[in-house]
């Protein structure tokens, strides 16, 4: 009997690792079938490119090596490519490939590789190769296991990497540390695990394990501080404290008898003379905290001109960890200057590709009133209009109000979305958010008055209550929230299906933060859609929109912002911008609002980048050339269910999953055609046929020679294909057709013949179905 991979692992590889002490020596472990990534989310809950490592060797809390196993009948280097890829992701130093007979090793740091003689290295041998210089804190941190809630939580590979990178920096004595991880990847969980290890190992600034640390989690909004406080619930209750200024005033002093403190930046600020900000620090000494986590640090906490910077400088003795979702750009260069280069980065496109984040589409909504010039037939209700000025997007709802225009936009996206899906609408100002909320509630299908709510700075605690209810996935109401700046960052709402942009997005940082509001995964959520009425999609034209952090360009003077330094174009403002004092209100001439028209174009994510439908088809045209040489080969592939299934799986791996293939069907105006026709049209310029046309031709040319009963059965199969599509022709569906039509296999055999005859007819009609000729499209 041929040896399987499981046999090789059990009988050849496991004993070698056991003899070397892996899983035997204290602190060492072997993770078998280690889940690296679930794979990119596809339509229908399917996944592409799920990744598992055969073995991951861990010692003292650090991933040391990856082993890719192949059965003994294959070469021992067959898994080298996989092993290196997994080692790169998991940041292990060593990658091994083996078939149990031979071993091949790679040092990912030095690039040295080659055949490896047994015995396999022991845990201590690999440890000393990785860390020839000892460090007591590295080992103390490694001795503290992750807090998994009894196995309910396990770190994803990038979370493990991030936690390890920060702890390594602390062990080495670094004072300022930065993590750059895409929104929705669990930065709060990472911060919790870091704090847990520091707490349990009694790390503190004295570098002697004589007391537990005092850790400050610093956010810019109460909702974020509250989310973090709740996420740290595994700590003893007396170790946690929420610094609340009102409570401080009532008690006459600050809380000090705890280990993990949560507050917002504004706690340490107060209004001074002439409106200047003064700092109180609420009585904490500069060296009170050992470790500070600054959440969303790109929002201004490290900018030279920011008042937040003074807080960080006051608590300079503490080790400071900045958390951000944005790679380096001109607009946040000071953050990187303050903290230094990130010790670990995990980008949005990696999260989508790995399947930890939800992919998205962008609907670019251009209209016939994207700009406005006053016409005498329109009526000025308030303010003074400039009759010669062309008002542009940045002017609407900040300087100029035309309610009919906003109502038309609301009507447009409400018509396009499923009104039961949770949606965030970003508006220009708080007043604009209120008006849009009212418009939505006026035209909604749902009769509940709480269907749409506004959440802005002025809504205070009531707004935060609406947000908490929106975040509750068990509650359907409120279904839509309107906001201006308040919800652009840090708010964890997993089931957001639509994001509507009704205000300009000036900053790449803010654009990515807003995208992050929809990327969190949720059962049944295959993608989310951005409805872009303001040309925010132009940010995608930045070639580095989701690349690695890069040095910014030469500093440029800051652009003046409409409305002054606190005007609506400041995306970094921690709360909503001040409302302009004077606005022009215009009522359009009767009937004019009904003439506003919209043109929507969809942008797709492909290989981690958004591309247009035209670009998508151009990619598909090129990639099809690597899979089939001519239309006859495509017909042969499509006529054979096994080859067809393998072909579709290959397309999915290349980024053309079922949902995108269905989109292509709509784009070429062939909604009722087979995917075969889509591919034949794109690659070979063959006019697509409707499935019903193919079926009628197959009935007239492919049923001769069959008995009446078999013809009726095949017509039944073809009818199902015409209605439902190509999946009905998979051989696994054959038993379904037999049961639904005849009740049992025995009854079908008496009527139709032997199973092999039935199967032959089922496959034969498919060859006829896809031999139907198509006309070539004229150039």
XYZ file of C-alpha atoms in Angstrom:
779
model
C 0.000 0.000 0.000
C 1.298 3.472 -0.885
C 2.307 5.503 2.163
C 0.117 8.567 2.735
C 1.288 11.916 4.086
C -0.435 11.128 7.388
C 1.557 7.886 7.565
C 4.793 9.749 6.856
C 4.057 12.325 9.533
C 3.057 9.783 12.173
C 5.750 7.194 11.497
C 8.716 9.224 10.263
C 8.478 12.907 11.208
C 6.805 12.869 14.623
C 9.382 10.481 16.130
C 12.248 12.686 14.896
C 10.761 15.765 16.548
C 9.975 13.876 19.735
C 13.537 12.546 19.933
C 14.796 16.131 19.598
C 12.699 17.171 22.592
C 9.950 19.119 20.819
C 6.788 18.858 22.869
C 8.837 17.146 25.585
C 11.157 19.893 26.832
C 9.324 22.324 29.108
C 8.254 25.433 27.230
C 8.376 23.737 23.818
C 5.373 22.783 21.734
C 4.429 21.412 18.335
C 1.392 22.898 16.579
C 0.156 20.528 13.901
C -1.996 21.783 11.035
C -1.440 25.300 12.325
C -4.114 27.629 10.843
C -2.340 30.565 9.201
C -5.133 32.207 7.217
C -8.729 31.210 6.462
C -8.436 32.522 2.890
C -9.999 35.448 1.065
C -13.765 35.693 1.532
C -15.731 34.702 -1.567
C -19.417 34.783 -2.422
C -21.641 32.307 -0.636
C -19.375 31.984 2.390
C -16.651 30.209 0.424
C -12.932 30.832 0.932
C -9.927 30.921 -1.401
C -6.400 29.768 -0.580
C -6.851 28.605 3.001
C -3.397 28.174 4.537
C -2.272 25.612 7.122
C 1.282 24.839 8.189
C 1.950 21.151 8.797
C 4.132 21.899 11.826
C 5.003 25.058 13.747
C 7.627 24.646 16.460
C 7.354 27.052 19.405
C 9.703 27.552 22.330
C 9.444 30.047 25.185
C 6.531 31.747 23.487
C 8.341 32.293 20.175
C 7.682 30.626 16.833
C 11.024 29.068 15.906
C 10.490 26.923 12.807
C 7.972 25.803 10.198
C 8.027 22.289 8.732
C 6.237 21.381 5.520
C 5.664 17.620 5.232
C 5.242 15.537 2.072
C 4.592 11.817 1.787
C 7.604 9.577 1.465
C 6.899 8.949 -2.216
C 7.656 12.590 -3.065
C 10.983 14.381 -3.016
C 12.041 15.830 0.333
C 12.375 19.336 -1.183
C 8.857 19.374 -2.664
C 7.623 21.590 0.175
C 10.447 24.148 0.212
C 8.382 26.924 -1.400
C 5.479 26.457 0.986
C 7.769 26.259 4.008
C 9.459 29.553 3.087
C 6.128 31.272 2.505
C 4.769 30.100 5.861
C 8.017 31.027 7.629
C 7.840 34.518 6.115
C 4.300 35.000 7.365
C 4.952 33.593 10.828
C 8.373 35.306 11.014
C 10.102 32.086 12.027
C 13.815 31.995 11.396
C 13.879 28.429 10.107
C 11.889 26.659 7.388
C 12.143 22.920 6.781
C 10.802 20.617 4.096
C 10.817 16.863 4.548
C 9.329 13.595 3.321
C 10.504 11.798 6.436
C 13.488 10.348 4.557
C 15.387 13.517 3.728
C 15.338 16.963 5.328
C 15.987 20.359 3.737
C 16.439 23.477 5.840
C 16.504 27.238 5.205
C 17.739 29.993 7.500
C 15.354 32.839 6.635
C 17.734 35.440 8.113
C 20.971 34.519 6.370
C 19.527 32.810 3.280
C 21.671 29.740 3.898
C 19.901 26.538 2.858
C 20.556 22.917 1.953
C 20.085 19.317 2.980
C 19.945 18.861 6.726
C 21.316 15.810 8.498
C 19.563 14.346 11.522
C 19.282 14.579 14.457
C 16.900 17.497 14.278
C 17.895 20.538 16.400
C 16.613 20.619 19.963
C 14.543 23.553 21.272
C 17.589 24.998 23.061
C 19.745 24.670 19.959
C 17.284 26.603 17.805
C 16.787 29.168 20.575
C 20.505 29.905 20.841
C 20.825 30.158 17.070
C 18.070 32.784 17.112
C 19.192 34.577 20.256
C 22.908 34.128 20.882
C 22.789 37.084 23.296
C 20.704 36.291 26.368
C 17.954 38.563 27.669
C 16.176 37.759 30.933
C 13.021 39.730 30.043
C 12.677 37.944 26.704
C 12.546 34.680 28.588
C 10.260 36.011 31.328
C 7.781 37.257 28.724
C 7.974 33.933 26.912
C 7.140 32.050 30.101
C 3.765 33.801 30.336
C 1.176 32.085 28.105
C -1.398 34.069 26.187
C -4.681 34.659 27.985
C -7.036 32.720 25.704
C -10.207 32.754 27.795
C -10.109 29.001 28.219
C -9.263 28.417 24.567
C -11.936 30.758 23.164
C -9.320 33.094 21.685
C -6.153 32.190 19.828
C -3.814 34.795 18.341
C -3.823 35.075 14.589
C -0.376 34.805 13.090
C 0.048 38.544 12.559
C -1.220 39.254 16.090
C 1.371 36.820 17.445
C 4.011 38.604 15.364
C 2.927 42.038 16.595
C 2.852 41.027 20.260
C 6.234 39.347 19.962
C 7.759 42.352 18.190
C 6.609 44.780 20.886
C 7.763 42.558 23.752
C 11.130 42.094 22.050
C 11.481 45.891 21.764
C 10.604 46.285 25.452
C 13.069 43.555 26.411
C 15.779 45.417 24.504
C 14.960 48.663 26.303
C 13.228 50.649 23.535
C 11.194 53.591 24.825
C 8.945 54.433 21.856
C 7.339 51.667 19.840
C 4.925 51.758 16.913
C 2.553 49.143 15.477
C 0.883 49.731 12.111
C -2.043 47.354 11.613
C -5.095 47.767 9.400
C -8.396 48.694 10.989
C -10.326 45.634 12.119
C -7.291 43.434 12.758
C -7.586 43.486 16.545
C -5.239 46.172 17.829
C -7.060 46.230 21.182
C -6.624 42.454 21.568
C -2.927 42.878 20.795
C -2.627 45.646 23.396
C -4.414 43.438 25.926
C -2.043 40.502 25.422
C 0.999 42.781 25.712
C -0.376 44.258 28.942
C -1.171 40.749 30.199
C 2.401 39.557 29.728
C 3.849 42.700 31.293
C 1.473 42.333 34.242
C 2.053 38.628 34.811
C 5.842 38.918 34.484
C 5.964 41.947 36.845
C 7.820 44.053 34.306
C 8.270 47.718 35.244
C 10.636 50.602 34.537
C 13.015 49.557 37.286
C 13.783 46.466 35.159
C 13.497 44.409 38.328
C 10.456 42.145 38.807
C 9.620 43.661 42.189
C 6.146 44.997 41.362
C 3.480 44.819 38.691
C 3.450 47.645 36.135
C 1.126 50.638 35.982
C -0.220 50.795 32.434
C -2.211 53.626 30.839
C -4.479 53.058 27.832
C -4.960 56.466 26.236
C -7.675 57.079 23.607
C -9.204 60.206 22.099
C -12.859 59.286 22.586
C -14.839 57.856 25.472
C -16.352 55.140 23.295
C -12.860 53.846 22.460
C -11.672 53.964 26.057
C -14.822 52.107 27.132
C -14.323 49.451 24.428
C -10.764 48.887 25.628
C -11.827 48.750 29.288
C -14.344 46.019 28.467
C -11.777 44.120 26.385
C -9.424 43.898 29.405
C -11.989 42.091 31.575
C -9.707 39.065 32.138
C -7.615 41.137 34.544
C -8.614 41.078 38.218
C -11.342 43.703 38.789
C -9.209 45.633 41.265
C -6.425 45.928 38.661
C -8.586 48.033 36.293
C -9.752 51.596 36.672
C -11.472 54.088 34.374
C -10.194 57.634 35.004
C -13.324 59.790 34.859
C -12.823 63.546 35.443
C -16.238 63.850 37.108
C -15.398 61.051 39.511
C -12.017 62.632 40.170
C -13.680 65.903 41.126
C -16.166 64.134 43.392
C -13.452 62.119 45.150
C -11.025 65.010 45.331
C -8.179 62.983 43.852
C -7.111 60.623 41.120
C -7.226 56.819 41.359
C -3.774 55.329 41.897
C -4.442 51.935 43.452
C -4.678 49.912 40.230
C -2.524 48.574 37.415
C -4.407 49.265 34.182
C -5.806 52.779 33.727
C -8.106 53.883 30.896
C -8.877 57.454 29.909
C -9.030 59.939 27.042
C -6.525 62.640 26.186
C -8.941 65.375 27.186
C -8.787 64.177 30.804
C -5.352 65.772 31.082
C -6.387 69.036 29.440
C -8.363 72.002 30.667
C -9.288 75.362 29.232
C -6.964 78.080 30.465
C -6.797 81.822 30.029
C -7.836 83.247 26.685
C -8.929 79.820 25.552
C -5.415 78.403 25.638
C -5.152 74.753 26.602
C -3.568 74.028 29.952
C -2.474 70.669 31.292
C -3.464 69.330 34.675
C -2.351 65.670 34.373
C -4.789 65.170 37.245
C -2.030 64.925 39.811
C -0.094 62.009 38.294
C 3.697 62.259 38.586
C 5.648 62.038 35.299
C 7.054 58.632 36.245
C 3.795 57.192 37.590
C 3.094 55.043 34.533
C 5.501 52.362 33.333
C 3.816 51.717 29.992
C 1.398 53.802 27.893
C -0.668 52.587 24.939
C -1.729 55.428 22.630
C -4.690 54.265 20.545
C -5.129 55.734 17.051
C -1.908 57.681 17.566
C -1.959 58.981 13.974
C -4.886 61.250 14.845
C -2.531 63.888 16.192
C -1.082 62.497 19.404
C 2.459 62.744 18.090
C 2.256 65.824 15.869
C 4.602 68.601 16.916
C 1.789 71.147 16.866
C -0.633 68.989 18.792
C -1.509 69.600 22.384
C -1.539 65.820 22.810
C 2.193 65.812 22.270
C 2.660 67.599 25.592
C 0.958 64.711 27.384
C 3.340 62.186 25.889
C 6.327 64.365 26.717
C 5.119 64.831 30.299
C 4.966 61.066 30.754
C 8.275 60.631 28.917
C 9.753 58.143 31.421
C 7.128 55.557 30.401
C 7.607 53.171 27.513
C 5.084 54.391 24.917
C 3.375 52.152 22.340
C 1.574 53.867 19.463
C -1.178 51.999 17.608
C -2.112 53.174 14.124
C -3.857 51.825 11.056
C -2.151 54.123 8.570
C 1.180 53.707 6.787
C 3.480 56.690 6.698
C 2.373 59.635 4.582
C 3.117 63.344 4.553
C 0.089 63.959 6.733
C 1.223 61.700 9.573
C 5.000 61.872 9.188
C 5.429 63.374 12.653
C 3.848 60.286 14.184
C 6.593 58.177 12.644
C 9.228 60.748 13.535
C 8.162 60.553 17.182
C 7.788 56.781 17.520
C 10.216 55.588 14.870
C 9.572 52.954 12.222
C 6.929 50.365 13.157
C 8.217 47.177 14.707
C 5.524 45.334 12.761
C 3.128 46.188 9.915
C 0.039 44.364 8.669
C -1.675 46.103 5.756
C -5.289 46.248 4.628
C -4.623 44.262 1.450
C -2.930 41.521 3.503
C -5.934 41.317 5.808
C -8.334 41.032 2.865
C -6.116 38.523 1.065
C -5.761 36.374 4.193
C -9.495 36.471 4.836
C -9.356 38.244 8.192
C -11.018 41.322 6.680
C -14.005 41.675 4.366
C -13.408 42.798 0.765
C -15.316 45.706 -0.673
C -16.702 47.295 -3.810
C -16.889 50.995 -4.580
C -19.885 52.495 -6.390
C -18.727 55.779 -7.909
C -21.829 57.975 -8.041
C -21.469 60.927 -10.424
C -24.459 63.225 -10.884
C -25.684 66.105 -13.005
C -25.391 68.373 -9.950
C -21.900 67.653 -8.624
C -21.343 71.412 -9.000
C -23.775 74.338 -8.901
C -23.983 77.807 -10.416
C -26.869 80.033 -9.430
C -29.743 80.398 -11.852
C -32.381 83.148 -11.695
C -35.111 80.540 -11.654
C -33.801 79.243 -8.300
C -34.678 81.028 -5.042
C -32.210 82.185 -2.370
C -33.868 81.508 0.990
C -31.041 82.775 3.223
C -27.590 84.323 2.867
C -26.014 85.965 -0.142
C -25.292 83.897 -3.238
C -22.344 84.614 -5.515
C -24.012 84.430 -8.937
C -20.703 84.012 -10.775
C -19.243 81.295 -8.576
C -19.255 77.608 -9.424
C -19.893 75.908 -6.093
C -18.053 72.608 -5.754
C -18.316 69.590 -3.502
C -16.392 71.183 -0.626
C -18.873 74.088 -0.628
C -22.026 72.013 -0.378
C -23.452 71.788 3.134
C -20.662 73.951 4.533
C -21.339 77.185 2.621
C -24.251 76.249 0.401
C -27.337 74.216 1.282
C -29.590 72.751 -1.410
C -31.872 70.279 0.315
C -33.302 68.952 -2.944
C -29.813 67.840 -3.991
C -29.224 66.019 -0.698
C -32.637 64.399 -0.828
C -31.881 63.117 -4.335
C -28.653 61.548 -3.088
C -30.445 59.918 -0.192
C -33.114 58.580 -2.533
C -30.426 57.198 -4.850
C -28.489 55.166 -2.296
C -31.669 54.059 -0.499
C -32.915 52.682 -3.828
C -29.646 50.832 -4.449
C -29.112 49.319 -0.996
C -30.970 46.651 0.906
C -32.674 48.864 3.480
C -32.385 46.113 6.097
C -28.579 46.280 6.049
C -26.621 48.345 8.539
C -25.235 51.477 6.926
C -22.996 54.406 7.926
C -23.461 57.752 6.181
C -20.635 60.323 6.443
C -21.808 63.910 6.109
C -20.083 67.296 5.834
C -21.212 68.782 9.154
C -23.337 67.914 12.149
C -26.209 69.917 10.691
C -25.854 68.062 7.404
C -25.940 64.755 9.316
C -29.198 65.834 10.956
C -30.799 66.781 7.646
C -29.700 63.526 5.985
C -31.071 61.570 8.949
C -34.406 63.312 8.469
C -34.444 62.646 4.719
C -33.716 58.956 5.273
C -36.493 58.622 7.830
C -38.917 60.388 5.485
C -38.470 57.859 2.649
C -37.555 54.645 4.492
C -39.609 51.472 4.137
C -39.284 50.596 7.834
C -41.986 52.343 9.897
C -39.907 52.471 13.093
C -38.976 56.074 14.052
C -35.530 54.905 15.229
C -34.575 53.440 11.849
C -31.958 56.155 11.275
C -30.202 58.127 14.019
C -27.502 60.791 14.083
C -24.269 60.239 16.047
C -22.101 63.350 16.312
C -20.306 65.281 19.047
C -23.441 67.309 19.816
C -25.490 64.149 20.395
C -23.433 63.307 23.489
C -24.523 60.338 25.562
C -27.684 59.797 23.534
C -25.581 59.459 20.399
C -23.284 56.978 22.132
C -26.344 54.979 23.152
C -27.463 54.900 19.501
C -23.972 53.721 18.543
C -23.972 50.916 21.115
C -27.355 49.738 19.839
C -26.081 49.901 16.247
C -23.034 47.836 17.226
C -25.237 45.135 18.762
C -25.559 42.583 15.969
C -28.649 41.123 17.614
C -30.513 44.406 17.158
C -31.888 45.609 13.835
C -32.392 49.206 15.004
C -31.029 51.696 14.435
C -30.203 50.399 10.957
C -28.528 53.554 9.627
C -26.338 56.082 11.434
C -25.436 59.475 10.031
C -22.315 61.237 11.294
C -19.724 63.781 10.236
C -16.336 63.062 11.850
C -17.165 61.090 14.974
C -17.415 57.565 13.541
C -14.513 57.717 11.104
C -12.151 55.783 13.381
C -11.982 53.122 16.012
C -15.646 52.114 16.290
C -16.131 48.356 16.220
C -19.332 47.508 14.331
C -18.932 44.162 12.578
C -22.048 43.980 10.425
C -21.748 47.216 8.454
C -22.738 46.391 4.848
C -22.790 49.885 3.303
C -20.779 53.067 3.743
C -22.087 56.213 2.088
C -19.763 59.177 1.506
C -21.581 62.510 1.239
C -18.623 64.727 2.142
C -15.147 65.147 0.634
C -12.415 62.955 2.065
C -9.264 65.043 1.910
C -6.852 62.656 3.609
C -5.662 59.195 2.641
C -5.497 58.480 6.363
C -9.157 59.250 6.892
C -10.145 57.426 3.699
C -8.556 54.219 4.942
C -10.050 54.690 8.391
C -13.532 55.025 6.908
C -12.995 51.927 4.755
C -12.049 50.183 7.987
C -15.554 50.732 9.332
C -16.764 48.009 6.970
C -13.885 45.532 6.862
C -14.725 43.629 10.040
C -15.993 40.138 9.281
C -19.432 38.803 10.102
C -21.268 35.582 9.271
C -22.878 35.855 5.845
C -21.046 39.072 5.010
C -19.197 38.402 1.753
C -18.375 42.040 0.983
C -19.463 45.581 1.769
C -20.127 48.465 -0.582
C -18.909 52.060 -0.501
C -21.291 54.492 -2.203
C -19.007 57.334 -3.182
C -20.790 60.568 -4.163
C -17.695 62.769 -3.643
C -14.907 61.232 -5.765
C -13.116 59.817 -2.724
C -12.154 56.881 -4.976
C -9.469 59.129 -6.459
C -7.377 58.245 -3.404
C -6.948 54.839 -5.042
C -4.853 56.558 -7.712
C -2.086 56.890 -5.128
C 0.182 53.954 -6.150
C 1.117 53.424 -2.501
C -2.411 53.647 -1.130
C -1.948 50.387 0.758
C 1.780 49.810 0.520
C 4.481 49.510 3.124
C 5.308 52.599 5.214
C 7.541 54.944 3.240
C 9.458 58.097 4.015
C 7.287 61.121 3.264
C 8.102 63.663 0.620
C 9.771 66.937 1.536
C 7.626 68.820 4.034
C 5.159 71.227 2.493
C 3.448 74.145 4.218
C 0.002 73.202 5.497
C -2.888 74.053 3.199
C -5.348 76.626 4.502
C -8.619 74.984 5.387
C -12.032 76.470 4.707
C -13.474 77.774 7.940
C -10.077 78.192 9.584
C -7.933 75.666 11.462
C -10.985 73.910 12.890
C -12.829 73.859 9.577
C -14.506 70.812 8.076
C -11.514 69.798 5.966
C -9.422 68.867 9.011
C -9.718 65.060 9.098
C -7.563 64.794 12.213
C -9.861 66.777 14.476
C -10.813 64.423 17.346
C -14.383 65.666 17.383
C -16.644 67.184 14.758
C -15.548 70.488 13.214
C -17.150 73.773 14.090
C -20.130 74.711 11.971
C -19.654 77.688 9.623
C -21.694 80.591 10.960
C -23.278 81.754 7.690
C -24.640 79.574 4.933
C -26.470 80.212 1.706
C -29.714 78.268 1.399
C -31.132 77.757 -2.090
C -34.460 76.308 -3.175
C -34.324 74.818 -6.661
C -36.935 75.827 -9.201
C -40.023 73.668 -9.258
C -39.335 70.345 -10.983
C -35.605 70.958 -11.243
C -34.736 68.409 -8.541
C -36.466 65.733 -10.590
C -33.951 66.308 -13.363
C -30.945 65.315 -11.224
C -29.496 62.086 -12.621
C -26.864 59.684 -11.315
C -24.392 57.450 -13.103
C -22.871 54.624 -11.060
C -19.628 52.786 -11.875
C -18.343 49.882 -9.784
C -14.712 49.458 -8.745
C -13.465 45.996 -7.743
C -10.759 44.746 -5.394
C -8.250 42.629 -7.315
C -4.982 41.310 -5.869
C -5.345 43.740 -2.994
C -5.992 46.808 -5.162
C -9.174 48.428 -6.457
C -9.494 48.398 -10.243
C -12.200 49.386 -12.704
C -14.395 46.863 -14.464
C -12.506 47.522 -17.712
C -9.170 46.833 -16.025
C -10.647 43.718 -14.445
C -11.678 42.342 -17.846
C -8.258 43.179 -19.273
C -6.633 41.180 -16.474
C -9.020 38.301 -17.108
C -8.295 38.428 -20.858
C -4.577 38.043 -20.179
C -4.920 35.341 -17.550
C -7.287 33.265 -19.698
C -4.504 33.108 -22.284
C -2.395 31.166 -19.778
C -5.185 28.632 -19.175
C -6.616 27.844 -22.619
C -5.151 28.269 -26.100
C -8.335 28.581 -28.158
C -12.100 28.401 -27.981
C -12.150 24.679 -28.775
C -10.039 23.927 -25.724
C -12.381 26.035 -23.589
C -15.343 24.042 -24.944
C -13.567 20.770 -24.120
C -12.844 21.959 -20.596
C -16.403 23.157 -20.069
C -17.907 19.929 -21.387
C -16.019 17.823 -18.810
C -17.341 18.450 -15.247
C -14.082 17.438 -13.571
C -11.940 19.669 -15.793
C -14.513 22.448 -15.498
C -14.444 22.298 -11.705
C -10.644 22.413 -11.647
C -10.694 25.310 -14.117
C -13.121 27.316 -11.947
C -11.043 26.592 -8.847
C -7.974 27.897 -10.668
C -9.847 31.062 -11.678
C -10.856 31.558 -8.049
C -7.252 31.225 -6.905
C -6.273 33.882 -9.453
C -8.823 36.337 -8.028
C -11.838 35.653 -10.280
C -14.260 34.162 -7.776
C -17.913 33.387 -8.412
C -19.162 36.799 -7.350
C -16.762 38.612 -9.677
C -17.589 36.250 -12.533
C -21.255 37.060 -11.979
C -20.400 40.762 -12.072
C -18.682 40.251 -15.417
C -21.857 38.599 -16.692
C -23.795 41.758 -15.887
C -21.111 44.033 -17.290
C -21.233 42.404 -20.733
C -25.023 42.516 -20.556
C -25.398 38.757 -20.460
C -27.151 38.175 -17.104
C -28.736 34.913 -18.237
C -25.689 33.421 -19.948
C -23.323 30.741 -18.727
C -19.934 31.783 -17.346
C -18.554 29.885 -20.354
C -20.076 32.605 -22.541
C -18.548 35.347 -20.393
C -15.082 33.816 -20.743
C -15.537 33.133 -24.461
C -16.658 36.722 -25.017
C -13.744 38.248 -23.096
C -11.016 36.030 -24.535
C -12.295 35.041 -27.999
C -14.887 37.747 -28.786
C -17.699 35.191 -29.134
C -21.201 36.572 -28.744
C -22.774 35.219 -25.535
C -25.835 32.993 -25.741
C -28.512 32.805 -23.051
C -28.667 29.498 -21.202
C -32.199 29.008 -22.532
C -30.916 29.285 -26.116
C -28.223 26.693 -25.433
C -30.803 24.400 -23.874
C -33.216 24.659 -26.805
C -30.439 23.872 -29.282
C -29.259 20.929 -27.160
C -32.798 19.550 -27.009
C -33.137 19.693 -30.795
C -29.721 18.204 -31.584
C -28.569 16.160 -28.610
C -31.453 13.900 -27.593
C -31.627 11.675 -30.682
C -30.956 8.034 -29.932
C -32.292 8.120 -26.376
C -35.468 6.384 -25.259
C -38.427 8.573 -24.300
C -37.815 8.218 -20.549
C -34.148 9.238 -20.831
C -35.019 12.188 -23.065
C -37.505 13.415 -20.464
C -34.917 13.041 -17.710
C -32.314 14.971 -19.674
C -34.858 17.687 -20.484
C -35.531 17.903 -16.737
C -31.797 18.366 -16.084
C -31.480 20.971 -18.843
C -34.431 22.898 -17.445
C -32.770 23.089 -14.062
C -29.535 24.297 -15.700
C -31.427 26.971 -17.636
C -32.924 28.317 -14.392
C -30.020 27.923 -11.933
C -26.780 27.780 -13.923
C -23.671 25.663 -14.318
C -23.593 24.184 -10.817
C -26.620 22.088 -11.787
C -24.361 20.138 -14.173
C -21.923 19.011 -11.503
C -21.943 15.161 -11.209
C -22.735 15.535 -7.501
C -26.134 16.930 -8.527
C -26.982 13.766 -10.486
C -28.197 11.874 -7.412
C -30.345 14.878 -6.472
C -32.040 14.827 -9.882
C -32.650 11.090 -9.609
C -34.161 11.332 -6.105
C -36.326 14.347 -6.896
C -37.723 12.802 -10.086
C -37.861 9.069 -9.319
C -37.631 8.774 -5.547
C -34.817 6.219 -5.442
C -31.875 4.904 -7.441
C -33.602 1.539 -7.901
C -36.664 3.186 -9.437
C -34.443 5.248 -11.734
C -32.554 2.125 -12.779
C -35.789 0.369 -13.791
C -36.858 3.349 -15.903
C -33.578 4.725 -17.289
C -31.045 1.916 -17.187
C -27.829 1.248 -15.300
C -26.045 3.969 -13.262
C -23.240 4.022 -15.833
C -25.751 4.587 -18.640
C -27.414 7.419 -16.716
C -24.070 9.045 -16.003
C -22.982 8.693 -19.634
C -26.155 10.447 -20.805
C -25.704 13.179 -18.160
C -22.167 13.875 -19.414
C -23.076 13.460 -23.075
C -25.744 16.158 -23.055
C -23.178 18.556 -21.612
C -20.894 18.050 -24.587
C -23.823 18.885 -26.842
C -24.771 21.891 -24.706
C -21.373 23.574 -25.120
C -20.775 22.585 -28.730
C -23.413 25.152 -29.727
C -21.589 27.605 -32.001
C -21.507 31.323 -31.250
C -21.058 34.183 -33.672
C -17.870 36.219 -33.364
C -18.449 39.771 -32.200
C -17.588 42.361 -34.807
C -14.561 44.433 -33.939
